[in-house]
Tab-separated table of C-alpha atoms in Angstrom:
chain	number	residue	atom	x	y	z
D	1	UNK	CA	-33.974	-13.593	-2.371
D	2	UNK	CA	-37.384	-12.570	-3.649
D	3	UNK	CA	-38.250	-9.408	-5.521
D	4	UNK	CA	-40.923	-6.913	-4.662
D	5	UNK	CA	-43.673	-7.319	-7.249
D	6	UNK	CA	-46.403	-4.890	-8.113
D	7	UNK	CA	-49.659	-6.291	-9.503
D	8	UNK	CA	-50.621	-4.583	-12.740
D	9	UNK	CA	-54.188	-4.244	-13.952
D	10	UNK	CA	-54.827	-6.652	-16.780
D	11	UNK	CA	-52.539	-9.245	-18.287
D	12	UNK	CA	-49.750	-11.294	-16.776
D	13	UNK	CA	-47.095	-8.820	-15.691
D	14	UNK	CA	-45.043	-11.070	-13.410
D	15	UNK	CA	-42.307	-11.838	-15.963
D	16	UNK	CA	-42.104	-8.251	-17.127
D	17	UNK	CA	-41.921	-7.034	-13.555
D	18	UNK	CA	-39.031	-9.415	-12.858
D	19	UNK	CA	-37.098	-8.116	-15.856
D	20	UNK	CA	-37.713	-4.549	-14.717
D	21	UNK	CA	-36.435	-5.397	-11.252
D	22	UNK	CA	-33.296	-7.063	-12.600
D	23	UNK	CA	-32.550	-4.140	-14.879
D	24	UNK	CA	-33.084	-1.647	-12.076
D	25	UNK	CA	-30.803	-3.602	-9.735
D	26	UNK	CA	-28.173	-3.819	-12.460
D	27	UNK	CA	-28.175	-0.019	-12.564
D	28	UNK	CA	-26.695	0.128	-9.048
D	29	UNK	CA	-23.206	1.524	-9.506
D	30	UNK	CA	-20.955	4.411	-8.519
D	31	UNK	CA	-20.806	6.941	-11.337
D	32	UNK	CA	-17.628	8.500	-9.923
D	33	UNK	CA	-15.785	5.188	-10.449
D	34	UNK	CA	-17.038	4.496	-13.977
D	35	UNK	CA	-13.816	5.693	-15.571
D	36	UNK	CA	-11.664	3.755	-13.078
D	37	UNK	CA	-13.769	0.589	-12.646
D	38	UNK	CA	-16.227	0.483	-15.527
D	39	UNK	CA	-19.418	-1.601	-15.406
D	40	UNK	CA	-18.029	-3.666	-18.276
D	41	UNK	CA	-14.887	-4.466	-16.264
D	42	UNK	CA	-16.999	-5.435	-13.250
D	43	UNK	CA	-19.201	-7.700	-15.365
D	44	UNK	CA	-16.172	-9.322	-16.993
D	45	UNK	CA	-14.509	-9.922	-13.599
D	46	UNK	CA	-17.687	-11.490	-12.239
D	47	UNK	CA	-18.073	-13.676	-15.328
D	48	UNK	CA	-14.421	-14.813	-15.339
D	49	UNK	CA	-14.733	-15.927	-11.714
D	50	UNK	CA	-17.983	-17.802	-12.315
D	51	UNK	CA	-20.040	-15.589	-10.008
D	52	UNK	CA	-22.885	-14.771	-12.387
D	53	UNK	CA	-26.344	-14.885	-10.837
D	54	UNK	CA	-28.227	-18.079	-11.510
D	55	UNK	CA	-31.535	-16.710	-10.305
D	56	UNK	CA	-33.955	-15.155	-12.752
D	57	UNK	CA	-34.795	-12.444	-10.289
D	58	UNK	CA	-32.350	-10.951	-7.809
D	59	UNK	CA	-32.515	-7.610	-6.068
D	60	UNK	CA	-28.741	-7.667	-5.512
D	61	UNK	CA	-26.876	-9.132	-8.526
D	62	UNK	CA	-23.162	-9.816	-8.349
D	63	UNK	CA	-22.208	-6.590	-10.117
D	64	UNK	CA	-24.183	-4.530	-7.609
D	65	UNK	CA	-22.469	-6.340	-4.727
D	66	UNK	CA	-19.072	-5.366	-6.156
D	67	UNK	CA	-20.067	-1.708	-6.057
D	68	UNK	CA	-21.479	-2.217	-2.565
D	69	UNK	CA	-18.080	-3.459	-1.348
D	70	UNK	CA	-16.327	-0.493	-2.975
D	71	UNK	CA	-18.801	1.933	-1.412
D	72	UNK	CA	-18.347	0.194	1.928
D	73	UNK	CA	-14.582	0.740	1.679
D	74	UNK	CA	-15.149	4.435	1.018
D	75	UNK	CA	-17.570	4.777	3.954
D	76	UNK	CA	-16.165	2.587	6.719
D	77	UNK	CA	-18.124	4.361	9.441
D	78	UNK	CA	-21.516	3.840	7.772
D	79	UNK	CA	-23.842	0.900	8.267
D	80	UNK	CA	-25.002	-1.525	5.604
D	81	UNK	CA	-28.398	0.144	5.440
D	82	UNK	CA	-26.914	3.607	4.900
D	83	UNK	CA	-24.554	2.340	2.182
D	84	UNK	CA	-27.519	0.727	0.397
D	85	UNK	CA	-29.354	4.048	0.521
D	86	UNK	CA	-26.334	5.724	-1.064
D	87	UNK	CA	-26.205	3.136	-3.848
D	88	UNK	CA	-29.912	3.385	-4.614
D	89	UNK	CA	-29.966	7.166	-4.440
D	90	UNK	CA	-30.277	7.386	-8.211
D	91	UNK	CA	-33.019	4.731	-8.315
D	92	UNK	CA	-35.585	6.344	-6.078
D	93	UNK	CA	-38.192	6.228	-8.824
D	94	UNK	CA	-37.776	2.467	-9.244
D	95	UNK	CA	-37.954	1.935	-5.490
D	96	UNK	CA	-41.118	3.993	-5.058
D	97	UNK	CA	-42.729	2.351	-8.105
D	98	UNK	CA	-42.073	-1.093	-6.645
D	99	UNK	CA	-39.739	-2.246	-9.411
D	100	UNK	CA	-36.837	-2.554	-6.963
D	101	UNK	CA	-36.763	-3.512	-3.339
D	102	UNK	CA	-33.873	-2.404	-1.145
D	103	UNK	CA	-32.379	-5.512	0.396
D	104	UNK	CA	-31.756	-5.895	4.105
D	105	UNK	CA	-28.454	-6.379	5.904
D	106	UNK	CA	-28.894	-10.151	6.059
D	107	UNK	CA	-29.442	-10.316	2.308
D	108	UNK	CA	-26.338	-8.193	1.742
D	109	UNK	CA	-24.224	-10.513	3.895
D	110	UNK	CA	-25.432	-13.532	1.930
D	111	UNK	CA	-24.793	-11.732	-1.365
D	112	UNK	CA	-21.233	-10.912	-0.272
D	113	UNK	CA	-20.678	-14.568	0.619
D	114	UNK	CA	-21.908	-15.654	-2.822
D	115	UNK	CA	-19.629	-13.150	-4.540
D	116	UNK	CA	-16.411	-14.108	-2.751
D	117	UNK	CA	-13.073	-12.269	-2.996
D	118	UNK	CA	-12.046	-13.441	-6.479
D	119	UNK	CA	-13.800	-10.711	-8.566
D	120	UNK	CA	-12.321	-7.986	-6.363
D	121	UNK	CA	-8.884	-9.550	-6.769
D	122	UNK	CA	-9.259	-9.534	-10.562
D	123	UNK	CA	-10.254	-5.859	-10.493
D	124	UNK	CA	-7.285	-4.977	-8.288
D	125	UNK	CA	-4.886	-6.635	-10.724
D	126	UNK	CA	-6.343	-4.424	-13.456
D	127	UNK	CA	-6.069	-1.087	-11.631
D	128	UNK	CA	-2.735	-1.474	-9.798
D	129	UNK	CA	0.192	0.568	-11.088
D	130	UNK	CA	2.653	3.364	-10.227
D	131	UNK	CA	0.440	6.237	-11.553
D	132	UNK	CA	3.565	8.158	-12.601
D	133	UNK	CA	4.566	10.053	-15.723
D	134	UNK	CA	7.974	11.119	-16.984
D	135	UNK	CA	7.501	14.519	-15.318
D	136	UNK	CA	6.196	13.339	-11.932
D	137	UNK	CA	8.086	15.223	-9.186
D	138	UNK	CA	9.714	13.055	-6.531
D	139	UNK	CA	9.118	9.800	-8.396
D	140	UNK	CA	12.575	9.138	-9.846
D	141	UNK	CA	16.123	9.061	-8.486
D	142	UNK	CA	19.651	9.513	-9.823
D	143	UNK	CA	18.927	11.750	-12.755
D	144	UNK	CA	15.404	10.396	-13.304
D	145	UNK	CA	16.831	7.046	-14.309
D	146	UNK	CA	15.157	4.847	-11.700
D	147	UNK	CA	11.551	4.787	-10.508
D	148	UNK	CA	11.549	4.683	-6.706
D	149	UNK	CA	9.402	2.005	-5.080
D	150	UNK	CA	8.982	1.188	-1.407
D	151	UNK	CA	8.319	-2.278	0.001
D	152	UNK	CA	6.759	-2.356	3.453
D	153	UNK	CA	4.274	-4.275	5.565
D	154	UNK	CA	1.667	-3.725	8.241
D	155	UNK	CA	-1.054	-5.609	10.138
D	156	UNK	CA	-4.841	-5.220	10.089
D	157	UNK	CA	-7.138	-6.185	12.956
D	158	UNK	CA	-10.116	-8.367	12.045
D	159	UNK	CA	-13.294	-9.263	13.881
D	160	UNK	CA	-12.725	-11.736	16.765
D	161	UNK	CA	-14.810	-14.581	15.374
D	162	UNK	CA	-14.002	-18.272	15.486
D	163	UNK	CA	-13.673	-18.478	11.702
D	164	UNK	CA	-11.213	-15.570	11.552
D	165	UNK	CA	-9.163	-16.936	14.443
D	166	UNK	CA	-8.934	-20.321	12.724
D	167	UNK	CA	-7.876	-18.820	9.381
D	168	UNK	CA	-5.546	-16.033	10.539
D	169	UNK	CA	-4.377	-17.409	13.867
D	170	UNK	CA	-5.205	-16.454	17.453
D	171	UNK	CA	-4.756	-12.886	18.678
D	172	UNK	CA	-1.108	-11.974	19.354
D	173	UNK	CA	0.299	-11.855	22.847
D	174	UNK	CA	0.395	-15.499	23.874
D	175	UNK	CA	-1.420	-17.131	26.755
D	176	UNK	CA	-0.260	-14.679	29.429
D	177	UNK	CA	-1.341	-11.432	27.747
D	178	UNK	CA	-3.530	-12.429	24.807
D	179	UNK	CA	-4.633	-9.757	22.395
D	180	UNK	CA	-8.209	-8.960	21.546
D	181	UNK	CA	-8.331	-9.441	17.781
D	182	UNK	CA	-6.746	-11.716	15.168
D	183	UNK	CA	-4.538	-9.931	12.681
D	184	UNK	CA	-3.777	-10.098	8.967
D	185	UNK	CA	-0.318	-9.213	7.708
D	186	UNK	CA	-0.287	-7.054	4.573
D	187	UNK	CA	2.766	-6.272	2.403
D	188	UNK	CA	2.560	-3.558	-0.267
D	189	UNK	CA	4.813	-2.350	-3.072
D	190	UNK	CA	4.202	1.399	-3.373
D	191	UNK	CA	5.483	4.071	-5.770
D	192	UNK	CA	7.195	6.795	-3.735
D	193	UNK	CA	6.169	9.769	-5.874
D	194	UNK	CA	2.441	9.118	-6.265
D	195	UNK	CA	1.893	6.381	-3.637
D	196	UNK	CA	0.252	4.169	-6.214
D	197	UNK	CA	0.101	0.461	-5.351
D	198	UNK	CA	1.994	-1.859	-7.684
D	199	UNK	CA	1.337	-5.067	-5.784
D	200	UNK	CA	-0.062	-6.474	-2.555
D	201	UNK	CA	0.078	-9.736	-0.641
D	202	UNK	CA	-1.561	-10.622	2.653
D	203	UNK	CA	-1.940	-13.637	4.889
D	204	UNK	CA	-2.086	-14.716	8.530
D	205	UNK	CA	-0.025	-12.782	11.038
D	206	UNK	CA	2.286	-15.757	11.496
D	207	UNK	CA	3.489	-15.357	7.894
D	208	UNK	CA	6.825	-13.636	7.586
D	209	UNK	CA	6.930	-10.311	5.737
D	210	UNK	CA	9.820	-11.595	3.629
D	211	UNK	CA	7.777	-14.631	2.597
D	212	UNK	CA	4.952	-12.397	1.398
D	213	UNK	CA	7.417	-10.003	-0.257
D	214	UNK	CA	8.939	-12.827	-2.312
D	215	UNK	CA	5.631	-13.199	-4.139
D	216	UNK	CA	5.805	-9.523	-5.103
D	217	UNK	CA	9.412	-9.739	-6.343
D	218	UNK	CA	8.447	-11.287	-9.677
D	219	UNK	CA	8.973	-10.206	-13.253
D	220	UNK	CA	5.430	-8.944	-13.989
D	221	UNK	CA	5.614	-6.619	-10.987
D	222	UNK	CA	9.304	-5.617	-11.032
D	223	UNK	CA	11.413	-4.824	-14.067
D	224	UNK	CA	14.421	-2.822	-15.134
D	225	UNK	CA	14.504	0.882	-14.377
D	226	UNK	CA	13.024	0.448	-10.894
D	227	UNK	CA	14.635	1.023	-7.496
D	228	UNK	CA	13.156	-0.807	-4.484
D	229	UNK	CA	13.653	0.767	-1.041
D	230	UNK	CA	13.314	-1.532	1.991
D	231	UNK	CA	13.977	-1.550	5.705
D	232	UNK	CA	16.107	-3.969	7.712
D	233	UNK	CA	13.516	-6.750	7.597
D	234	UNK	CA	14.262	-7.373	3.889
D	235	UNK	CA	18.069	-7.508	3.840
D	236	UNK	CA	18.241	-11.281	3.314
D	237	UNK	CA	19.821	-12.967	0.310
D	238	UNK	CA	16.669	-14.577	-1.118
D	239	UNK	CA	14.617	-11.415	-1.528
D	240	UNK	CA	17.587	-9.410	-2.850
D	241	UNK	CA	18.416	-12.099	-5.384
D	242	UNK	CA	14.845	-12.199	-6.626
D	243	UNK	CA	14.833	-8.417	-7.121
D	244	UNK	CA	18.077	-8.462	-9.119
D	245	UNK	CA	16.852	-11.400	-11.196
D	246	UNK	CA	13.945	-9.187	-12.318
D	247	UNK	CA	16.424	-6.519	-13.487
D	248	UNK	CA	15.504	-4.028	-10.745
D	249	UNK	CA	17.841	-2.405	-8.220
D	250	UNK	CA	17.485	-1.949	-4.491
D	251	UNK	CA	18.588	0.108	-1.501
D	252	UNK	CA	18.033	-1.638	1.808
D	253	UNK	CA	19.104	-0.878	5.331
D	254	UNK	CA	21.308	-3.555	6.890
D	255	UNK	CA	21.785	-4.643	10.467
D	256	UNK	CA	25.028	-3.561	12.106
D	257	UNK	CA	25.893	-7.180	12.956
D	258	UNK	CA	25.188	-8.448	9.426
D	259	UNK	CA	28.363	-10.094	8.079
D	260	UNK	CA	29.411	-8.407	4.816
D	261	UNK	CA	32.860	-9.221	3.399
D	262	UNK	CA	35.041	-6.217	2.516
D	263	UNK	CA	36.139	-6.759	-1.083
D	264	UNK	CA	37.292	-3.399	-2.442
D	265	UNK	CA	37.289	0.215	-1.233
D	266	UNK	CA	35.766	2.839	-3.529
D	267	UNK	CA	36.625	6.512	-3.938
D	268	UNK	CA	33.411	7.860	-2.368
D	269	UNK	CA	33.931	6.012	0.924
D	270	UNK	CA	31.745	2.994	0.163
D	271	UNK	CA	33.072	-0.487	-0.504
D	272	UNK	CA	32.097	-3.456	-2.620
D	273	UNK	CA	30.781	-6.530	-0.881
D	274	UNK	CA	28.236	-9.279	-1.337
D	275	UNK	CA	25.290	-10.709	0.539
D	276	UNK	CA	26.322	-14.369	0.664
D	277	UNK	CA	23.821	-17.118	0.352
D	278	UNK	CA	23.369	-19.606	3.120
D	279	UNK	CA	25.665	-22.175	1.543
D	280	UNK	CA	28.514	-19.697	1.050
D	281	UNK	CA	28.205	-18.316	4.541
D	282	UNK	CA	28.713	-21.831	5.824
D	283	UNK	CA	31.684	-22.362	3.488
D	284	UNK	CA	29.827	-24.885	1.375
D	285	UNK	CA	28.974	-25.121	-2.308
D	286	UNK	CA	27.361	-22.156	-4.019
D	287	UNK	CA	23.592	-22.134	-4.226
D	288	UNK	CA	21.411	-21.599	-7.270
D	289	UNK	CA	21.163	-17.859	-6.515
D	290	UNK	CA	24.812	-17.228	-7.521
D	291	UNK	CA	25.198	-13.745	-8.982
D	292	UNK	CA	27.389	-13.687	-12.100
D	293	UNK	CA	28.626	-10.172	-11.383
D	294	UNK	CA	30.702	-11.407	-8.446
D	295	UNK	CA	34.460	-11.567	-9.152
D	296	UNK	CA	35.912	-15.077	-9.352
D	297	UNK	CA	37.364	-16.454	-6.146
D	298	UNK	CA	34.995	-14.522	-3.866
D	299	UNK	CA	32.008	-15.830	-1.903
D	300	UNK	CA	28.920	-16.496	-3.962
D	301	UNK	CA	25.994	-14.184	-3.408
D	302	UNK	CA	24.421	-10.916	-4.531
D	303	UNK	CA	26.970	-8.222	-5.390
D	304	UNK	CA	26.284	-5.094	-3.353
D	305	UNK	CA	27.847	-1.811	-2.385
D	306	UNK	CA	27.908	-0.871	1.289
D	307	UNK	CA	27.496	2.746	2.423
D	308	UNK	CA	28.233	3.605	6.064
D	309	UNK	CA	27.075	7.056	7.128
D	310	UNK	CA	26.311	9.128	10.210
D	311	UNK	CA	22.999	11.019	10.125
D	312	UNK	CA	23.053	14.138	12.311
D	313	UNK	CA	19.681	15.754	13.059
D	314	UNK	CA	19.865	19.329	14.329
D	315	UNK	CA	16.353	20.390	15.472
D	316	UNK	CA	15.191	23.844	16.438
D	317	UNK	CA	14.544	22.684	19.989
D	318	UNK	CA	16.991	20.428	21.763
D	319	UNK	CA	20.494	19.141	21.149
D	320	UNK	CA	21.566	17.482	17.870
D	321	UNK	CA	21.358	13.725	17.555
D	322	UNK	CA	23.709	11.523	15.542
D	323	UNK	CA	22.882	7.954	14.555
D	324	UNK	CA	24.730	5.511	12.326
D	325	UNK	CA	23.192	4.267	9.098
D	326	UNK	CA	24.329	1.353	6.954
D	327	UNK	CA	22.623	0.721	3.644
D	328	UNK	CA	23.464	-1.747	0.901
D	329	UNK	CA	22.595	-1.245	-2.743
D	330	UNK	CA	22.911	-3.046	-6.040
D	331	UNK	CA	24.080	0.205	-7.707
D	332	UNK	CA	27.785	-0.623	-7.857
D	333	UNK	CA	29.032	2.403	-9.820
D	334	UNK	CA	29.774	5.369	-7.478
D	335	UNK	CA	29.825	7.698	-10.481
D	336	UNK	CA	26.135	7.072	-11.235
D	337	UNK	CA	25.030	6.767	-7.592
D	338	UNK	CA	27.305	8.614	-5.126
D	339	UNK	CA	27.316	7.439	-1.532
D	340	UNK	CA	25.688	10.583	-0.138
D	341	UNK	CA	22.842	10.366	-2.646
D	342	UNK	CA	22.306	6.685	-1.847
D	343	UNK	CA	21.946	7.519	1.856
D	344	UNK	CA	19.621	10.438	1.055
D	345	UNK	CA	17.419	8.419	-1.326
D	346	UNK	CA	16.814	5.816	1.373
D	347	UNK	CA	14.766	8.424	3.286
D	348	UNK	CA	12.139	8.259	0.503
D	349	UNK	CA	11.117	4.885	1.930
D	350	UNK	CA	8.895	6.761	4.385
D	351	UNK	CA	6.409	7.378	1.575
D	352	UNK	CA	5.126	3.864	2.196
D	353	UNK	CA	4.577	4.687	5.871
D	354	UNK	CA	2.501	7.698	4.850
D	355	UNK	CA	0.502	5.639	2.364
D	356	UNK	CA	-0.210	2.949	4.965
D	357	UNK	CA	-1.364	5.641	7.385
D	358	UNK	CA	-3.724	7.060	4.761
D	359	UNK	CA	-5.191	3.626	3.982
D	360	UNK	CA	-5.426	2.283	7.549
D	361	UNK	CA	-6.354	5.411	9.492
D	362	UNK	CA	-7.717	8.196	7.283
D	363	UNK	CA	-9.681	6.180	4.744
D	364	UNK	CA	-11.071	3.845	7.424
D	365	UNK	CA	-12.201	6.776	9.623
D	366	UNK	CA	-9.921	5.632	12.454
D	367	UNK	CA	-11.829	2.356	12.740
D	368	UNK	CA	-9.763	-0.391	14.262
D	369	UNK	CA	-11.454	-3.497	12.877
D	370	UNK	CA	-12.488	-4.790	9.502
D	371	UNK	CA	-16.200	-5.531	9.705
D	372	UNK	CA	-16.172	-8.919	7.935
D	373	UNK	CA	-16.819	-11.940	10.144
D	374	UNK	CA	-15.313	-14.689	7.933
D	375	UNK	CA	-12.010	-15.132	6.026
D	376	UNK	CA	-13.532	-14.736	2.547
D	377	UNK	CA	-15.213	-11.530	3.619
D	378	UNK	CA	-11.937	-10.250	5.085
D	379	UNK	CA	-10.110	-10.944	1.803
D	380	UNK	CA	-12.920	-9.312	-0.138
D	381	UNK	CA	-12.808	-6.243	2.106
D	382	UNK	CA	-9.011	-5.921	1.851
D	383	UNK	CA	-9.138	-6.020	-1.956
D	384	UNK	CA	-11.918	-3.448	-1.877
D	385	UNK	CA	-9.789	-1.257	0.371
D	386	UNK	CA	-6.839	-1.550	-2.032
D	387	UNK	CA	-8.985	-0.745	-5.090
D	388	UNK	CA	-10.583	2.324	-3.535
D	389	UNK	CA	-7.264	3.506	-2.125
D	390	UNK	CA	-5.726	3.193	-5.580
D	391	UNK	CA	-8.637	5.190	-6.974
D	392	UNK	CA	-8.111	7.964	-4.435
D	393	UNK	CA	-4.399	8.083	-5.170
D	394	UNK	CA	-5.219	8.188	-8.904
D	395	UNK	CA	-7.429	11.235	-8.419
D	396	UNK	CA	-4.746	12.799	-6.252
D	397	UNK	CA	-2.028	12.193	-8.845
D	398	UNK	CA	-4.207	13.494	-11.703
D	399	UNK	CA	-5.003	16.652	-9.755
D	400	UNK	CA	-1.272	17.227	-9.306
D	401	UNK	CA	-0.480	16.511	-12.975
D	402	UNK	CA	-3.078	18.992	-14.223
D	403	UNK	CA	-1.971	21.754	-11.805
D	404	UNK	CA	1.047	23.950	-11.244
D	405	UNK	CA	2.749	25.090	-8.102
D	406	UNK	CA	1.392	28.591	-7.371
D	407	UNK	CA	4.846	29.739	-6.168
D	408	UNK	CA	7.336	28.151	-8.564
D	409	UNK	CA	5.047	27.649	-11.563
D	410	UNK	CA	6.410	24.126	-12.081
D	411	UNK	CA	4.604	20.808	-11.898
D	412	UNK	CA	2.826	20.359	-8.587
D	413	UNK	CA	4.248	17.742	-6.238
D	414	UNK	CA	1.564	15.130	-5.331
D	415	UNK	CA	2.756	15.352	-1.716
D	416	UNK	CA	1.103	18.770	-1.513
D	417	UNK	CA	-2.312	17.370	-2.466
D	418	UNK	CA	-4.271	16.571	0.679
D	419	UNK	CA	-5.460	12.973	0.778
D	420	UNK	CA	-8.246	13.934	3.173
D	421	UNK	CA	-9.493	16.632	0.804
D	422	UNK	CA	-9.635	14.159	-2.101
D	423	UNK	CA	-11.377	11.558	0.074
D	424	UNK	CA	-14.075	13.960	1.215
D	425	UNK	CA	-14.650	15.236	-2.319
D	426	UNK	CA	-15.089	11.743	-3.735
D	427	UNK	CA	-17.461	10.794	-0.934
D	428	UNK	CA	-19.683	13.754	-1.758
D	429	UNK	CA	-19.704	13.020	-5.499
D	430	UNK	CA	-20.082	9.245	-5.665
D	431	UNK	CA	-23.141	9.606	-7.918
D	432	UNK	CA	-21.928	12.642	-9.829
D	433	UNK	CA	-22.689	12.374	-13.538
D	434	UNK	CA	-21.773	15.643	-15.297
D	435	UNK	CA	-24.326	16.917	-17.782
D	436	UNK	CA	-23.699	19.269	-20.675
D	437	UNK	CA	-21.889	22.362	-19.473
D	438	UNK	CA	-21.046	20.951	-16.026
D	439	UNK	CA	-17.417	20.415	-14.907
D	440	UNK	CA	-15.854	16.968	-14.836
D	441	UNK	CA	-15.182	15.219	-11.562
D	442	UNK	CA	-11.413	15.674	-11.896
D	443	UNK	CA	-11.997	19.412	-12.249
D	444	UNK	CA	-13.968	19.469	-9.001
D	445	UNK	CA	-11.294	17.419	-7.218
D	446	UNK	CA	-8.579	19.687	-8.571
D	447	UNK	CA	-10.390	22.846	-7.437
D	448	UNK	CA	-10.972	21.580	-3.900
D	449	UNK	CA	-7.445	20.133	-3.628
D	450	UNK	CA	-5.824	23.392	-4.743
D	451	UNK	CA	-7.887	25.272	-2.165
D	452	UNK	CA	-6.442	23.041	0.583
D	453	UNK	CA	-2.815	22.582	-0.468
D	454	UNK	CA	-0.495	21.186	2.160
D	455	UNK	CA	2.208	23.791	2.889
D	456	UNK	CA	5.818	22.977	2.236
D	457	UNK	CA	7.161	21.497	5.454
D	458	UNK	CA	10.386	19.709	4.559
D	459	UNK	CA	12.752	18.345	7.175
D	460	UNK	CA	10.346	18.236	10.092
D	461	UNK	CA	10.766	15.928	13.028
D	462	UNK	CA	8.892	14.787	16.074
D	463	UNK	CA	10.575	12.506	18.569
D	464	UNK	CA	8.688	9.340	19.379
D	465	UNK	CA	6.874	9.807	22.681
D	466	UNK	CA	6.659	6.985	25.165
D	467	UNK	CA	3.073	5.865	25.584
D	468	UNK	CA	1.476	5.485	28.983
D	469	UNK	CA	1.545	1.839	30.169
D	470	UNK	CA	-1.979	2.046	31.599
D	471	UNK	CA	-4.814	4.463	32.185
D	472	UNK	CA	-3.537	5.349	35.667
D	473	UNK	CA	-0.204	6.662	34.396
D	474	UNK	CA	-0.142	9.876	32.450
D	475	UNK	CA	1.746	9.993	29.193
D	476	UNK	CA	4.668	12.413	28.877
D	477	UNK	CA	3.968	15.993	27.929
D	478	UNK	CA	3.886	17.241	24.343
D	479	UNK	CA	7.156	17.050	22.472
D	480	UNK	CA	8.147	20.303	20.735
D	481	UNK	CA	8.186	20.032	16.963
D	482	UNK	CA	9.851	22.146	14.319
D	483	UNK	CA	12.196	22.157	11.385
D	484	UNK	CA	15.332	20.065	11.508
D	485	UNK	CA	18.505	20.019	9.448
D	486	UNK	CA	19.866	16.603	8.467
D	487	UNK	CA	23.549	16.200	7.715
D	488	UNK	CA	24.917	13.062	6.051
D	489	UNK	CA	28.545	12.183	6.755
D	490	UNK	CA	30.028	9.224	4.908
D	491	UNK	CA	32.219	7.082	7.180
D	492	UNK	CA	35.379	6.222	5.265
D	493	UNK	CA	37.485	3.211	6.084
D	494	UNK	CA	41.223	3.248	6.639
D	495	UNK	CA	43.403	3.250	3.564
D	496	UNK	CA	45.258	0.191	4.832
D	497	UNK	CA	43.775	-3.089	3.612
D	498	UNK	CA	41.608	-4.761	6.204
D	499	UNK	CA	41.149	-8.510	6.471
D	500	UNK	CA	37.556	-9.401	7.175
D	501	UNK	CA	37.217	-12.451	9.444
D	502	UNK	CA	35.545	-15.337	7.704
D	503	UNK	CA	32.931	-17.508	9.419
D	504	UNK	CA	34.313	-20.829	10.654
D	505	UNK	CA	34.002	-23.783	8.356
D	506	UNK	CA	31.765	-26.640	9.399
């Protein structure tokens, strides 16, 4: 990639002009992200991954490409050319003087390929975290003893190129009804109170969510004092054993047909059981995941407590609905975690659904596809999406921490801070550098977020509407929405001892 040179009168100015161009290109950055992703951190990530520029003159060095990817993930609906104009907005003098040439879209694509996904991955490992404090509302459970985390997965559509189809698999649907786009499966570990990302793993759609989640259930990511909430896809022995080995606890929904031996009835209506490993379930020798808390003489596995409850939803419009709920937890003491609270805490798992909606739909401007045409570009774009989403959630959490609820006067719940308001504010102030006497960026975000607070709307419901099968069939009419009252009823077992049938021995 060649630089735009300006011929100076007298003397050899070619070398000096090259240095000026390199320095001007190195000044391409997003001032709003300097505190979150500093230029020094970007340079160190590029150097540690061996992506330093070998050319003496480059109009797009590796550090500038990192900021281009971050800006691209904040402006998904904009083209490459428009994003470059945004990045060089503060360098108009250098562009007009000829010291810097704005690269074209082809040059940007080649620069992204040279950069690769590794520097973005290093930066994500540095910025990930729960974003909580000891006073964060809605972040802790059971007397603020345990930090609530949610483990969930989703899929992302990628461009239908041959390279993406080879790396991530063909579009779903099979040969009869093939899909249009290959997909990437993404699993995230999210803090329920602030929706900060603690960890992420992604791979081809054929990868199981549990397989990706096992990589997140490690000691650096999970530790004691944390409570992981999961849906029915993660109720297996391997993932539960890995979580308990890290010292963390869990609450996971179980299938109704999942075999759980009845060991001892507890006073709150729950009962002690275990999630047996594969060897124990087949009446064979215990596996290496044997939990030492299990009483002697019982099947080997992860010691759990089973809570059976009926959830009754009484909406404003329509008849009440009652559905059974079975959750299992590693919190074995009913005095510290009563059965009704365990069933109620499980509902906090929906924070991950909200966070995935904000990242996939709102931040991406309802775009369906990732724009990258090759696997490395897809990985680079996903890490850029995670970094920018973590930055937006950081600004959202800071705005809540530095504000008070106008009604109660207590600490403001981050759920009342509009994600869309924070996103639009950051987009308008990407190059904001406060001078003397001007407010900081967090002050501007806080002012705009407080002006657009989300009203308190607890216990709201909307029944899932059946979608139209094709364009010729109209979808059902609008479903009335409104407040709903949820009632949790713990299902107690009979006082008489019950013998649980054991699986046949092989």
